[in-house]
PDB file of C-alpha atoms in Angstrom:
ATOM      1  CA  UNK A   1     -28.226  43.729-142.402  1.00  0.00           C
ATOM      2  CA  UNK A   2     -30.976  45.977-141.056  1.00  0.00           C
ATOM      3  CA  UNK A   3     -31.566  46.800-137.424  1.00  0.00           C
ATOM      4  CA  UNK A   4     -35.117  48.099-137.744  1.00  0.00           C
ATOM      5  CA  UNK A   5     -34.094  51.573-136.600  1.00  0.00           C
ATOM      6  CA  UNK A   6     -34.101  53.278-139.973  1.00  0.00           C
ATOM      7  CA  UNK A   7     -35.886  56.655-139.692  1.00  0.00           C
ATOM      8  CA  UNK A   8     -35.748  56.751-135.869  1.00  0.00           C
ATOM      9  CA  UNK A   9     -33.770  60.006-135.974  1.00  0.00           C
ATOM     10  CA  UNK A  10     -36.391  61.613-138.194  1.00  0.00           C
ATOM     11  CA  UNK A  11     -39.182  60.644-135.792  1.00  0.00           C
ATOM     12  CA  UNK A  12     -37.179  61.954-132.828  1.00  0.00           C
ATOM     13  CA  UNK A  13     -36.449  65.260-134.606  1.00  0.00           C
ATOM     14  CA  UNK A  14     -40.125  65.666-135.516  1.00  0.00           C
ATOM     15  CA  UNK A  15     -41.183  64.990-131.913  1.00  0.00           C
ATOM     16  CA  UNK A  16     -38.674  67.533-130.588  1.00  0.00           C
ATOM     17  CA  UNK A  17     -39.836  70.137-133.120  1.00  0.00           C
ATOM     18  CA  UNK A  18     -43.453  69.574-132.100  1.00  0.00           C
ATOM     19  CA  UNK A  19     -42.574  69.862-128.405  1.00  0.00           C
ATOM     20  CA  UNK A  20     -40.707  73.119-129.062  1.00  0.00           C
ATOM     21  CA  UNK A  21     -43.639  74.482-131.051  1.00  0.00           C
ATOM     22  CA  UNK A  22     -46.095  73.636-128.267  1.00  0.00           C
ATOM     23  CA  UNK A  23     -43.833  75.210-125.640  1.00  0.00           C
ATOM     24  CA  UNK A  24     -43.542  78.390-127.706  1.00  0.00           C
ATOM     25  CA  UNK A  25     -47.327  78.559-128.120  1.00  0.00           C
ATOM     26  CA  UNK A  26     -47.780  78.124-124.354  1.00  0.00           C
ATOM     27  CA  UNK A  27     -45.331  80.931-123.565  1.00  0.00           C
ATOM     28  CA  UNK A  28     -47.062  83.266-126.049  1.00  0.00           C
ATOM     29  CA  UNK A  29     -50.463  82.374-124.609  1.00  0.00           C
ATOM     30  CA  UNK A  30     -49.291  83.093-121.054  1.00  0.00           C
ATOM     31  CA  UNK A  31     -47.827  86.386-122.259  1.00  0.00           C
ATOM     32  CA  UNK A  32     -51.185  87.382-123.723  1.00  0.00           C
ATOM     33  CA  UNK A  33     -52.893  86.469-120.457  1.00  0.00           C
ATOM     34  CA  UNK A  34     -50.464  88.597-118.460  1.00  0.00           C
ATOM     35  CA  UNK A  35     -50.907  91.553-120.823  1.00  0.00           C
ATOM     36  CA  UNK A  36     -54.702  91.258-120.625  1.00  0.00           C
ATOM     37  CA  UNK A  37     -54.577  91.147-116.819  1.00  0.00           C
ATOM     38  CA  UNK A  38     -52.451  94.281-116.788  1.00  0.00           C
ATOM     39  CA  UNK A  39     -54.843  96.058-119.146  1.00  0.00           C
ATOM     40  CA  UNK A  40     -57.842  95.063-116.999  1.00  0.00           C
ATOM     41  CA  UNK A  41     -56.131  96.372-113.863  1.00  0.00           C
ATOM     42  CA  UNK A  42     -55.263  99.646-115.585  1.00  0.00           C
ATOM     43  CA  UNK A  43     -58.816 100.146-116.842  1.00  0.00           C
ATOM     44  CA  UNK A  44     -60.192  99.406-113.372  1.00  0.00           C
ATOM     45  CA  UNK A  45     -57.847 102.000-111.858  1.00  0.00           C
ATOM     46  CA  UNK A  46     -58.855 104.651-114.386  1.00  0.00           C
ATOM     47  CA  UNK A  47     -62.578 103.950-113.974  1.00  0.00           C
ATOM     48  CA  UNK A  48     -62.347 104.024-110.177  1.00  0.00           C
ATOM     49  CA  UNK A  49     -60.419 107.302-110.169  1.00  0.00           C
ATOM     50  CA  UNK A  50     -62.885 108.992-112.534  1.00  0.00           C
ATOM     51  CA  UNK A  51     -65.880 107.745-110.551  1.00  0.00           C
ATOM     52  CA  UNK A  52     -64.339 108.805-107.232  1.00  0.00           C
ATOM     53  CA  UNK A  53     -63.772 112.317-108.565  1.00  0.00           C
ATOM     54  CA  UNK A  54     -67.449 112.555-109.508  1.00  0.00           C
ATOM     55  CA  UNK A  55     -68.562 111.007-106.211  1.00  0.00           C
ATOM     56  CA  UNK A  56     -66.588 113.564-104.193  1.00  0.00           C
ATOM     57  CA  UNK A  57     -67.829 116.467-106.341  1.00  0.00           C
ATOM     58  CA  UNK A  58     -64.501 117.184-108.031  1.00  0.00           C
ATOM     59  CA  UNK A  59     -66.108 116.617-111.451  1.00  0.00           C
ATOM     60  CA  UNK A  60     -69.679 116.496-112.708  1.00  0.00           C
ATOM     61  CA  UNK A  61     -71.683 113.405-113.536  1.00  0.00           C
ATOM     62  CA  UNK A  62     -73.025 110.201-112.047  1.00  0.00           C
ATOM     63  CA  UNK A  63     -70.064 108.206-110.636  1.00  0.00           C
ATOM     64  CA  UNK A  64     -71.008 104.736-111.861  1.00  0.00           C
ATOM     65  CA  UNK A  65     -72.056 106.054-115.261  1.00  0.00           C
ATOM     66  CA  UNK A  66     -68.668 107.748-115.591  1.00  0.00           C
ATOM     67  CA  UNK A  67     -66.939 104.506-114.588  1.00  0.00           C
ATOM     68  CA  UNK A  68     -68.886 102.638-117.276  1.00  0.00           C
ATOM     69  CA  UNK A  69     -67.981 105.243-119.903  1.00  0.00           C
ATOM     70  CA  UNK A  70     -64.273 105.164-119.008  1.00  0.00           C
ATOM     71  CA  UNK A  71     -64.304 101.363-119.103  1.00  0.00           C
ATOM     72  CA  UNK A  72     -65.993 101.331-122.501  1.00  0.00           C
ATOM     73  CA  UNK A  73     -63.516 103.879-123.886  1.00  0.00           C
ATOM     74  CA  UNK A  74     -60.714 101.464-123.037  1.00  0.00           C
ATOM     75  CA  UNK A  75     -62.433  98.374-124.417  1.00  0.00           C
ATOM     76  CA  UNK A  76     -63.638  96.898-121.142  1.00  0.00           C
ATOM     77  CA  UNK A  77     -67.032  96.258-119.553  1.00  0.00           C
ATOM     78  CA  UNK A  78     -67.972  97.552-116.105  1.00  0.00           C
ATOM     79  CA  UNK A  79     -69.189  94.592-114.052  1.00  0.00           C
ATOM     80  CA  UNK A  80     -69.710  96.248-110.678  1.00  0.00           C
ATOM     81  CA  UNK A  81     -69.603  99.746-109.235  1.00  0.00           C
ATOM     82  CA  UNK A  82     -70.068 100.327-105.514  1.00  0.00           C
ATOM     83  CA  UNK A  83     -70.175 103.707-103.832  1.00  0.00           C
ATOM     84  CA  UNK A  84     -68.674 103.329-100.389  1.00  0.00           C
ATOM     85  CA  UNK A  85     -69.764 105.624 -97.574  1.00  0.00           C
ATOM     86  CA  UNK A  86     -66.292 107.079 -97.137  1.00  0.00           C
ATOM     87  CA  UNK A  87     -66.311 108.905-100.480  1.00  0.00           C
ATOM     88  CA  UNK A  88     -64.622 105.934-102.139  1.00  0.00           C
ATOM     89  CA  UNK A  89     -65.665 103.945-105.181  1.00  0.00           C
ATOM     90  CA  UNK A  90     -64.935 100.282-105.868  1.00  0.00           C
ATOM     91  CA  UNK A  91     -65.201  98.948-109.426  1.00  0.00           C
ATOM     92  CA  UNK A  92     -64.775  95.621-111.197  1.00  0.00           C
ATOM     93  CA  UNK A  93     -64.217  95.412-114.949  1.00  0.00           C
ATOM     94  CA  UNK A  94     -63.814  92.685-117.558  1.00  0.00           C
ATOM     95  CA  UNK A  95     -61.497  93.043-120.547  1.00  0.00           C
ATOM     96  CA  UNK A  96     -62.011  90.659-123.462  1.00  0.00           C
ATOM     97  CA  UNK A  97     -58.630  89.600-124.794  1.00  0.00           C
ATOM     98  CA  UNK A  98     -57.899  87.114-127.583  1.00  0.00           C
ATOM     99  CA  UNK A  99     -58.235  84.305-125.045  1.00  0.00           C
ATOM    100  CA  UNK A 100     -61.119  81.957-124.257  1.00  0.00           C
ATOM    101  CA  UNK A 101     -61.976  83.955-121.111  1.00  0.00           C
ATOM    102  CA  UNK A 102     -61.988  87.658-120.176  1.00  0.00           C
ATOM    103  CA  UNK A 103     -59.451  89.232-117.846  1.00  0.00           C
ATOM    104  CA  UNK A 104     -60.852  90.877-114.712  1.00  0.00           C
ATOM    105  CA  UNK A 105     -59.627  93.928-112.834  1.00  0.00           C
ATOM    106  CA  UNK A 106     -60.705  95.474-109.559  1.00  0.00           C
ATOM    107  CA  UNK A 107     -59.803  98.821-108.011  1.00  0.00           C
ATOM    108  CA  UNK A 108     -60.823 101.209-105.254  1.00  0.00           C
ATOM    109  CA  UNK A 109     -60.282 104.961-105.331  1.00  0.00           C
ATOM    110  CA  UNK A 110     -61.010 107.738-102.902  1.00  0.00           C
ATOM    111  CA  UNK A 111     -59.651 109.051 -99.649  1.00  0.00           C
ATOM    112  CA  UNK A 112     -57.581 106.639 -97.585  1.00  0.00           C
ATOM    113  CA  UNK A 113     -59.474 104.492 -95.096  1.00  0.00           C
ATOM    114  CA  UNK A 114     -59.579 105.610 -91.488  1.00  0.00           C
ATOM    115  CA  UNK A 115     -56.539 104.450 -89.536  1.00  0.00           C
ATOM    116  CA  UNK A 116     -57.133 101.676 -87.052  1.00  0.00           C
ATOM    117  CA  UNK A 117     -57.029 102.816 -83.453  1.00  0.00           C
ATOM    118  CA  UNK A 118     -55.024 100.612 -81.116  1.00  0.00           C
TER     119      UNK A 118
END
């Protein structure tokens, strides 16, 4: 007498294995995205600090050119560099990770902003 359920355990085990594999791939993919975001933020910080030093006269060179060079040295692309009137520099960078899209980072460096007066 057959019940028509022969092989049902095999199908269930295969489905569970596939689900586990997909979940593992998703976790690894999210880990890569988080690492790329951290790298982009770090590169933006370094580029902003180097550009701010040049902007304030603490080192020689053109601030935005220095920011682009620092970004390139760390494998990123400088997207935007703004010299703010307070001696500060704001930069945006893109870091291409092994993902379908690049990670972006943004940073500002320079003297602290003026305190708000009450």
